[in-house]
Short mmCIF file of N, CA and C in Angstrom, two decimals:
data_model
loop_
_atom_site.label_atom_id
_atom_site.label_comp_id
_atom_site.label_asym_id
_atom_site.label_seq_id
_atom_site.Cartn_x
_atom_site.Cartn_y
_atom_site.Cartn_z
N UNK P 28 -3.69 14.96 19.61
CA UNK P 28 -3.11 13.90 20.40
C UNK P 28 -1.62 14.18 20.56
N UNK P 29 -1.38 14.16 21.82
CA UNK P 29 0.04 14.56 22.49
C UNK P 29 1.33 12.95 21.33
N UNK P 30 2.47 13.22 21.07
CA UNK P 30 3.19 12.18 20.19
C UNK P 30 4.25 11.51 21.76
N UNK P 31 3.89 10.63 22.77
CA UNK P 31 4.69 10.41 23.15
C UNK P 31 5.66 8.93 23.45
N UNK P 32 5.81 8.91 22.22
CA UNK P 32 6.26 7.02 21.61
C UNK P 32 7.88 7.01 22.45
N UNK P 33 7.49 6.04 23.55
CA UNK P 33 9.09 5.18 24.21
C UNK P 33 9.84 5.15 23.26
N UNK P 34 9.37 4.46 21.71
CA UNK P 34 10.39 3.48 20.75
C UNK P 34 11.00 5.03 20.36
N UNK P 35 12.31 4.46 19.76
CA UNK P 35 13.07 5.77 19.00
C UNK P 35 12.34 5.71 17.42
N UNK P 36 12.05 7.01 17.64
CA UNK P 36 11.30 6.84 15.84
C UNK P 36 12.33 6.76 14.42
N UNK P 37 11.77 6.09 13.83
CA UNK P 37 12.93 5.51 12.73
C UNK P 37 12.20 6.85 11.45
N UNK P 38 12.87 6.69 10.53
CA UNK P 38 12.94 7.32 9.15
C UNK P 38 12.22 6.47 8.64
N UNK P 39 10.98 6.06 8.31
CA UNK P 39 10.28 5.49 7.26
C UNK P 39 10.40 6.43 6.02
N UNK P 40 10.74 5.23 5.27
CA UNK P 40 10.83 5.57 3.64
C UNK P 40 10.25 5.58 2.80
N UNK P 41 8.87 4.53 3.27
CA UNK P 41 8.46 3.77 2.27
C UNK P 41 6.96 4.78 2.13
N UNK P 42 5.95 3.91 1.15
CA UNK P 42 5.13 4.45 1.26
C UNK P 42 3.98 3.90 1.39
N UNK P 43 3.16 4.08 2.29
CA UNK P 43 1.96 3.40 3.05
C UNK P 43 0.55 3.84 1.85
N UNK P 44 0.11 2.97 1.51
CA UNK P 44 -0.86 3.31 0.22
C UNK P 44 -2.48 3.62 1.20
N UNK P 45 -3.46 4.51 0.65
CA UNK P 45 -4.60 4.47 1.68
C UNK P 45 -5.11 3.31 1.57
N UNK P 46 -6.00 3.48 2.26
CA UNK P 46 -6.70 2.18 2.65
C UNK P 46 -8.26 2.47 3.08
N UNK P 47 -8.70 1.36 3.15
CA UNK P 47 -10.41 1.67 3.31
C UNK P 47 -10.41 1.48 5.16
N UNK P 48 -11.19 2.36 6.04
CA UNK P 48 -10.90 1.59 7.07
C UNK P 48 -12.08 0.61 7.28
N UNK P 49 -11.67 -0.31 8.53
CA UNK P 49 -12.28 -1.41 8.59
C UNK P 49 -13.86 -0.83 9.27
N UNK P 50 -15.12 -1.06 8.59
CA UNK P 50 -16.24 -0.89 8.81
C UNK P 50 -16.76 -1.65 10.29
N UNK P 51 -16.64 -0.18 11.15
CA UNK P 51 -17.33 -0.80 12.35
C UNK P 51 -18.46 0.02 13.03
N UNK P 52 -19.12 0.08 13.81
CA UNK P 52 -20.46 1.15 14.35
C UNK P 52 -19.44 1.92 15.39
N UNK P 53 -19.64 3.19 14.84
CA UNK P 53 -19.04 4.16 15.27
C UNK P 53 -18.90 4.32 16.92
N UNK P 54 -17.82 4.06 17.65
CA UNK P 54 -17.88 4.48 19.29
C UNK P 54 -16.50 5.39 19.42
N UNK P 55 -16.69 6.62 20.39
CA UNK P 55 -15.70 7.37 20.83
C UNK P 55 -14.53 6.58 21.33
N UNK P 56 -14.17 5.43 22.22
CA UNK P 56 -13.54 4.70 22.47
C UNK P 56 -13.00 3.72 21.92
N UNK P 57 -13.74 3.46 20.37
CA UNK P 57 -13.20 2.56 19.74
C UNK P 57 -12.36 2.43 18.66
N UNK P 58 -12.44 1.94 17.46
CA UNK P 58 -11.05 2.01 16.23
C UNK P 58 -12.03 2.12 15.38
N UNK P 59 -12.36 3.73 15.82
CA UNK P 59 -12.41 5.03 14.47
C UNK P 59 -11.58 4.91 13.39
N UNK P 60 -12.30 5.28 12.32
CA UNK P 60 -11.40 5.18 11.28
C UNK P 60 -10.46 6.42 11.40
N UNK P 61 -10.59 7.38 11.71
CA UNK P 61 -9.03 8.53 12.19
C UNK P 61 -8.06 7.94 13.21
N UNK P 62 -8.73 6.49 14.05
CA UNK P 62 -7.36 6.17 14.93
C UNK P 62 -7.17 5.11 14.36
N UNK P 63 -7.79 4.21 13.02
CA UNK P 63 -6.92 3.21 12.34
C UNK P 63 -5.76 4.37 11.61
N UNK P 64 -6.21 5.13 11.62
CA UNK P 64 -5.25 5.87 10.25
C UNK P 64 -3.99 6.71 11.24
N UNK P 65 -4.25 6.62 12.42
CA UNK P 65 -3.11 7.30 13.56
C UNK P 65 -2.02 6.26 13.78
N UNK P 66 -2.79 4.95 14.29
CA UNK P 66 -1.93 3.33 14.64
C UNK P 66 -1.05 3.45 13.13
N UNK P 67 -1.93 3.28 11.99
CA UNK P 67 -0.64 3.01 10.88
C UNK P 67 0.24 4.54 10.45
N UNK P 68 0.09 5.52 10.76
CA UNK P 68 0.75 6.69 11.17
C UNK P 68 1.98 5.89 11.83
N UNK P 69 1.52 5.98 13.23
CA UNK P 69 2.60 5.90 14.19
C UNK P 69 3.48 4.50 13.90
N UNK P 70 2.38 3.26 13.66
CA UNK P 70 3.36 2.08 13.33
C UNK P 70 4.34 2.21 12.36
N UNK P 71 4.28 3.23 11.39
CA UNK P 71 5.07 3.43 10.55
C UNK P 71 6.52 4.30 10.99
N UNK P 72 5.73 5.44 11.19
CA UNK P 72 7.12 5.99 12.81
C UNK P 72 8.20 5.11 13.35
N UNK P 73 7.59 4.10 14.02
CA UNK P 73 8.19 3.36 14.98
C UNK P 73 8.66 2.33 14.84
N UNK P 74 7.93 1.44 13.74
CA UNK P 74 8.20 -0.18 13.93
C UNK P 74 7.83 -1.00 14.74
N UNK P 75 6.93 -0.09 15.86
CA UNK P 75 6.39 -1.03 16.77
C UNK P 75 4.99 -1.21 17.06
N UNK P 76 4.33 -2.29 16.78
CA UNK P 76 2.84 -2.39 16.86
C UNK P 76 2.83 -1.89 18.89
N UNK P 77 3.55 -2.16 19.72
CA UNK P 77 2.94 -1.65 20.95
C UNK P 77 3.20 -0.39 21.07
N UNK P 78 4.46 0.37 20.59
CA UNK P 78 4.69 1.73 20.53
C UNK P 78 3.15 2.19 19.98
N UNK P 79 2.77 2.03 18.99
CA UNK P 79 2.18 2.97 17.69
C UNK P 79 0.27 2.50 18.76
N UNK P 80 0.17 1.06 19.69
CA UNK P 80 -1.34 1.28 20.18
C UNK P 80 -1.24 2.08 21.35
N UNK P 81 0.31 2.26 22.03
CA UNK P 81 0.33 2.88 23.26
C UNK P 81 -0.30 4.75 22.75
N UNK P 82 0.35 4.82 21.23
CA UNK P 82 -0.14 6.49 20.81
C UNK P 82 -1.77 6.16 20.83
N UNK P 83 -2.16 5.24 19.80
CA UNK P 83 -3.52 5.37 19.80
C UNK P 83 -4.21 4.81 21.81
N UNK P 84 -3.80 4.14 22.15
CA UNK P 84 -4.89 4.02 23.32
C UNK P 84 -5.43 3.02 22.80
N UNK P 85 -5.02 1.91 22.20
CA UNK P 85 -5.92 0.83 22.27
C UNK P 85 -5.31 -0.90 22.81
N UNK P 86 -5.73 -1.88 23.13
CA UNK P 86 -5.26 -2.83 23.10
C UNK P 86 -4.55 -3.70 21.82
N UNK P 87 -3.40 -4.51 21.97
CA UNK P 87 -3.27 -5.37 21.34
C UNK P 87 -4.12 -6.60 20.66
N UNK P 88 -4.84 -7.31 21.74
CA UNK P 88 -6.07 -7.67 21.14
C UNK P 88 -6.77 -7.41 20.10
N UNK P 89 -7.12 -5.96 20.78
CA UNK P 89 -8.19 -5.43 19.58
C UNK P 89 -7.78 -5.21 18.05
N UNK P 90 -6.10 -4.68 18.16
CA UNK P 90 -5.97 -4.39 17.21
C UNK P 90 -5.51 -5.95 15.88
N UNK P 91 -5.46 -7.01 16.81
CA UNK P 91 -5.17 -7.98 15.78
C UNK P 91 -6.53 -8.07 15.52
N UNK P 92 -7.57 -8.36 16.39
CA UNK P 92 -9.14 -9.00 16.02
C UNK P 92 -9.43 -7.76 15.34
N UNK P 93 -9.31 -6.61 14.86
CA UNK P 93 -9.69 -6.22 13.94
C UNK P 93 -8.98 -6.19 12.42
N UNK P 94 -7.82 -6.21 12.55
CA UNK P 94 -6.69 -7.15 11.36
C UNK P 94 -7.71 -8.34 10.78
N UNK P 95 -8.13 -9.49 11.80
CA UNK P 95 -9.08 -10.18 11.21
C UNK P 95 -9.99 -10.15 10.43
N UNK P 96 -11.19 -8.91 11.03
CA UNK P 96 -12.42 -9.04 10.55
C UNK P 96 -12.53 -8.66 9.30
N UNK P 97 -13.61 -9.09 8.73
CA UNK P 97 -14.20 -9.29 7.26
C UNK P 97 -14.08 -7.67 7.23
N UNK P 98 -13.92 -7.23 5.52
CA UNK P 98 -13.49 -5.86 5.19
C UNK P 98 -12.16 -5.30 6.04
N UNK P 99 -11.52 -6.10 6.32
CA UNK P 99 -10.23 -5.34 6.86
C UNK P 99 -8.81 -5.17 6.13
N UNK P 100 -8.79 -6.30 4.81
CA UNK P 100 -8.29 -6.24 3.85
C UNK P 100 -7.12 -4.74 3.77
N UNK P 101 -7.83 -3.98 3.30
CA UNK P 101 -7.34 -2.91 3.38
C UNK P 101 -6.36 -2.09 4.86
N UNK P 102 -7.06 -2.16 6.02
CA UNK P 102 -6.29 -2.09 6.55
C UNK P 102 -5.30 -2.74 7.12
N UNK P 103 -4.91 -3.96 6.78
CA UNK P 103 -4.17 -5.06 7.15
C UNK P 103 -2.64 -4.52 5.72
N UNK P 104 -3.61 -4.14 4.68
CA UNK P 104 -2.49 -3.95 3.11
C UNK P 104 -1.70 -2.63 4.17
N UNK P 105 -1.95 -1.56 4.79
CA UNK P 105 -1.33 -1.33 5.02
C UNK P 105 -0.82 -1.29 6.33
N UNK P 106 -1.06 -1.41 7.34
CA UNK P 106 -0.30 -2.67 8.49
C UNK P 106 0.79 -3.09 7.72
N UNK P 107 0.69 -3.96 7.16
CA UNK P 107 2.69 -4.65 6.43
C UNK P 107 3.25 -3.31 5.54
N UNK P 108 2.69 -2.66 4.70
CA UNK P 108 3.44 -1.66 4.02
C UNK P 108 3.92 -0.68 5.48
N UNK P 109 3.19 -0.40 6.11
CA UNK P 109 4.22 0.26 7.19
C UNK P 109 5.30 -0.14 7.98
N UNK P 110 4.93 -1.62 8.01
CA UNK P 110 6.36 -2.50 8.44
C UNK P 110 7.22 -2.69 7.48
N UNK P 111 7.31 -2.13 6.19
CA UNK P 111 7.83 -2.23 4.65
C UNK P 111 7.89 -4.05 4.32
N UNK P 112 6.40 -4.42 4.16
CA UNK P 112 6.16 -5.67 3.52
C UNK P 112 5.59 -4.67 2.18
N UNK P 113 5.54 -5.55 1.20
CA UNK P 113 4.83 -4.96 -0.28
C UNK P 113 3.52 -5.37 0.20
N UNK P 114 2.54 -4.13 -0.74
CA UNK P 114 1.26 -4.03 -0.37
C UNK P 114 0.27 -4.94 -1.89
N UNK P 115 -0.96 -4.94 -1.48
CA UNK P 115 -1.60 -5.52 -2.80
C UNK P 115 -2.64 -5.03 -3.38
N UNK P 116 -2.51 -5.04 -4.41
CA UNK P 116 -3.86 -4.29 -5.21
C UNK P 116 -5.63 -3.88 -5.41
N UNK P 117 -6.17 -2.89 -5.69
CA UNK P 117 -6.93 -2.67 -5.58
C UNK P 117 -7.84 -3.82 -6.35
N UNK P 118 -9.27 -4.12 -5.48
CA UNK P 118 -10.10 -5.24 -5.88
C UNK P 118 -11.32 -4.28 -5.98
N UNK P 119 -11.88 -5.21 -7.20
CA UNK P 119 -13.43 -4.45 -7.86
C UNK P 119 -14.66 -4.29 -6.36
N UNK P 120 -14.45 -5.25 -5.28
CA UNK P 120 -15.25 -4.69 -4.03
C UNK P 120 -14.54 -3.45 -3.42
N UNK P 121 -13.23 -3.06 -3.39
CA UNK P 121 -12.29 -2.57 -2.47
C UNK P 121 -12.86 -0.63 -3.38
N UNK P 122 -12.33 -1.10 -5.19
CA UNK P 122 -13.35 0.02 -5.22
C UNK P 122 -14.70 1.09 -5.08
N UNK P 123 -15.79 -0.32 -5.28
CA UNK P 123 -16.97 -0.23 -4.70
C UNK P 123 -17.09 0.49 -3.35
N UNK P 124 -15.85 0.28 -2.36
CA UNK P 124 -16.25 1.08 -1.13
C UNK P 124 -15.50 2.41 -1.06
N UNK P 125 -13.92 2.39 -1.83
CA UNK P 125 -13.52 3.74 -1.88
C UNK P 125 -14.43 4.55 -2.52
N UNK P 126 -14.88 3.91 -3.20
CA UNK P 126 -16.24 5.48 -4.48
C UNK P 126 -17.03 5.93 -3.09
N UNK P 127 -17.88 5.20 -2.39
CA UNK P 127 -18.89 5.43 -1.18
C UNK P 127 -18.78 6.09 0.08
N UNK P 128 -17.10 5.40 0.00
CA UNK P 128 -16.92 5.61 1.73
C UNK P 128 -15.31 6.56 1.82
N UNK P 129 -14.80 6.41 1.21
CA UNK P 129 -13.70 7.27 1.26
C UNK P 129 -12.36 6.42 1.97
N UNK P 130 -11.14 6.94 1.45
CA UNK P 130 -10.11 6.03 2.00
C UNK P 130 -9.61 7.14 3.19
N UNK P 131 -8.58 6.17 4.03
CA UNK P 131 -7.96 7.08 5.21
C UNK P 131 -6.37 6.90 4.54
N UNK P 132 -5.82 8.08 4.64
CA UNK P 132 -4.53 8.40 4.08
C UNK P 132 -3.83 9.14 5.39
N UNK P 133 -2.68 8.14 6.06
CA UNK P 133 -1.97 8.54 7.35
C UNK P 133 -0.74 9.62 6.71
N UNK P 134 -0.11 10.77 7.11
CA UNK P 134 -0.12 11.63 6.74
C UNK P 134 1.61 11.49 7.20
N UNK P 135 2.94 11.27 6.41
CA UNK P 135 3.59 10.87 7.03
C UNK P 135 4.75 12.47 6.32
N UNK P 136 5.57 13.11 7.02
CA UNK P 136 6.33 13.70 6.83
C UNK P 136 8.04 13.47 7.43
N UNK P 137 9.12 13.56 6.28
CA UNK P 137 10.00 13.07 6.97
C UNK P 137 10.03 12.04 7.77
N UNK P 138 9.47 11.37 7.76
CA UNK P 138 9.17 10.26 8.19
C UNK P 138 8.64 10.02 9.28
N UNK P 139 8.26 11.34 9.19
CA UNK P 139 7.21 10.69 11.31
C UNK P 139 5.94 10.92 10.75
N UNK P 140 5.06 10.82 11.59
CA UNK P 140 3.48 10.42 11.74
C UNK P 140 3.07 12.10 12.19
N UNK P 141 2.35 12.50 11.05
CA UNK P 141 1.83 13.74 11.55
C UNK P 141 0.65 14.40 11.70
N UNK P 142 -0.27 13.54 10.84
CA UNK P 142 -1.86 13.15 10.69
C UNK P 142 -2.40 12.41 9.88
N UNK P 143 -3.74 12.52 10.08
CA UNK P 143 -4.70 11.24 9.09
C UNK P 143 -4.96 12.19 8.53
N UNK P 144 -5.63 11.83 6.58
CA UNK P 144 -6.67 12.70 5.86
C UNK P 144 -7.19 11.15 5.51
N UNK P 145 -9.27 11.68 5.61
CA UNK P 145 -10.03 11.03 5.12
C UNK P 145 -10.68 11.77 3.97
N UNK P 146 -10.75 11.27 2.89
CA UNK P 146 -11.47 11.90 1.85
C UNK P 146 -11.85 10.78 1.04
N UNK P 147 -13.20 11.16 0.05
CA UNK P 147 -13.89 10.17 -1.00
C UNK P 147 -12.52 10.01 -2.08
N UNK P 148 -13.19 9.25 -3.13
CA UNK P 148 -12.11 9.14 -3.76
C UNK P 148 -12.87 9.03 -5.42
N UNK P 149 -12.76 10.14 -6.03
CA UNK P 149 -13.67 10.37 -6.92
C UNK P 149 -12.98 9.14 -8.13
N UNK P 150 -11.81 9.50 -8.33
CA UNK P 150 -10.90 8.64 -9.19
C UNK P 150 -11.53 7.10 -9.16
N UNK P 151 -12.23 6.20 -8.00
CA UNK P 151 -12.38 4.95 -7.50
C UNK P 151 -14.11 4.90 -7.93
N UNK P 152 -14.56 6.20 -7.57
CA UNK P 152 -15.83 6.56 -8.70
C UNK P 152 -15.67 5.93 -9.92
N UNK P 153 -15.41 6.94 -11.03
CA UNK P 153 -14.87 6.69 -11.86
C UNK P 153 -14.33 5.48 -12.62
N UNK P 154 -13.31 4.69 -11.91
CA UNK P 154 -13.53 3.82 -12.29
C UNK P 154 -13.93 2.58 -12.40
N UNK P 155 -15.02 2.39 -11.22
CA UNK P 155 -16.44 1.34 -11.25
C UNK P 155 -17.25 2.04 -12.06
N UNK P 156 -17.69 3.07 -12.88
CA UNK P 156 -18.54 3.47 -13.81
C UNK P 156 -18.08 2.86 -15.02
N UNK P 157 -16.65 3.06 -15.18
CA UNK P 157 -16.19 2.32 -16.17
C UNK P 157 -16.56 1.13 -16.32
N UNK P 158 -16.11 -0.20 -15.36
CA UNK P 158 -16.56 -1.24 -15.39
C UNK P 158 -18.01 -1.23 -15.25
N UNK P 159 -18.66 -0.99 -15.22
CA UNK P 159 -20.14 -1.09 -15.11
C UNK P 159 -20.49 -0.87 -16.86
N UNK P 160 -19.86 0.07 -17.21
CA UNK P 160 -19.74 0.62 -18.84
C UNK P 160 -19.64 -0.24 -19.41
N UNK P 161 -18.81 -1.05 -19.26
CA UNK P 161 -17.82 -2.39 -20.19
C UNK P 161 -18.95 -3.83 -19.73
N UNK P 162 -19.30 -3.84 -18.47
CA UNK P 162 -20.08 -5.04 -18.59
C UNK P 162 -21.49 -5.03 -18.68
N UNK P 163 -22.32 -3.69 -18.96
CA UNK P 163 -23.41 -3.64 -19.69
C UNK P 163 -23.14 -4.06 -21.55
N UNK P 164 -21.63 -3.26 -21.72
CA UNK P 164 -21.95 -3.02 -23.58
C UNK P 164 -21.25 -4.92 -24.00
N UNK P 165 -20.73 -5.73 -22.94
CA UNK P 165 -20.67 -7.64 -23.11
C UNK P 165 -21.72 -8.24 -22.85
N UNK P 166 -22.99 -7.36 -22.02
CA UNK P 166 -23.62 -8.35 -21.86
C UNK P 166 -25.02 -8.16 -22.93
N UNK P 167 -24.74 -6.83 -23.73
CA UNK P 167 -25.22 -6.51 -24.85
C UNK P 167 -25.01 -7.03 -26.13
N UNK P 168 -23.67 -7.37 -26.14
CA UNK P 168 -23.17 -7.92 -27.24
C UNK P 168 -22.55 -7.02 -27.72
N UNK P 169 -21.92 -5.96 -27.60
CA UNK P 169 -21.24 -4.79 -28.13
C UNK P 169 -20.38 -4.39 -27.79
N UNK P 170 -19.17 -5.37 -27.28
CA UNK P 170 -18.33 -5.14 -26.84
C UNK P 170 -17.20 -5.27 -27.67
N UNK P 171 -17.19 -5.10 -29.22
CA UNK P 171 -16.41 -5.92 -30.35
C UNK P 171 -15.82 -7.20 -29.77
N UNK P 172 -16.57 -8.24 -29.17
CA UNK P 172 -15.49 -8.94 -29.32
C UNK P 172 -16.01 -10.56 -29.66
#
């Protein structure tokens, strides 16, 4: 994708944490999880939610009604961390889907927008096995406690 953002691109500093993208039925035209992870790329670039849909090609609309929808959590945490709002913590469902589905990590250098990486996230594995560990050996009674 050609980078050709009107806004003057700023120095983002901060750091945009991954995120799960928002679960939708896959369409070429629609908000793929590689063009949620481009929009918070570029929104981060820019500062501007119309700069950063004019890169991706999508409407304003769309991109709040999907801010909305159920499981979007994640991409909404980082939506504000790219506008440098503080982001919020990982939840025992939020892991459940990084172990399965993998997070999108927008790829930011010097502060511009330079790609998405999607990858599983073995670490988010890991530790729902744990909890699963801990609330079999309480509901056993063997949890010393």
């Amino acid at each position: 994708m050609t980078h050709t953002a009107k806004v003057a691109p700023r120095r983002f500093a901060g750091r945009i944490p991954p995120f799960l993208p928002v679960p939708l039925r896959d369409r070429h035209n629609g908000w793929t999880a590689v063009r949620q992870g481009e929009f918070i790329g570029f929104l981060a670039e820019t500062g501007s939610v119309s700069a950063a849909l004019r890169e991706v090609g999508m409407s304003r609309q769309s991109a709040y009604e999907l801010r909305k929808r159920p499981g979007a959590e994640g991409f909404a945490a980082a939506w504000d961390a790219a506008l440098g709002k503080p982001f919020r913590k990982v939840t025992g469902e939020d892991l459940v889907r990084l172990a399965y589905g993998g997070m999108v990590r927008p790829i930011m250098r010097g502060g511009r927008y330079c790609g998405t990486s999607i990858k599983p996230n073995a670490s988010a594995l890991l530790r729902l096995m744990d909890r699963l560990d801990r609330a079999v050996l309480r509901e056993q009674g063997l949890d010393g406690g």
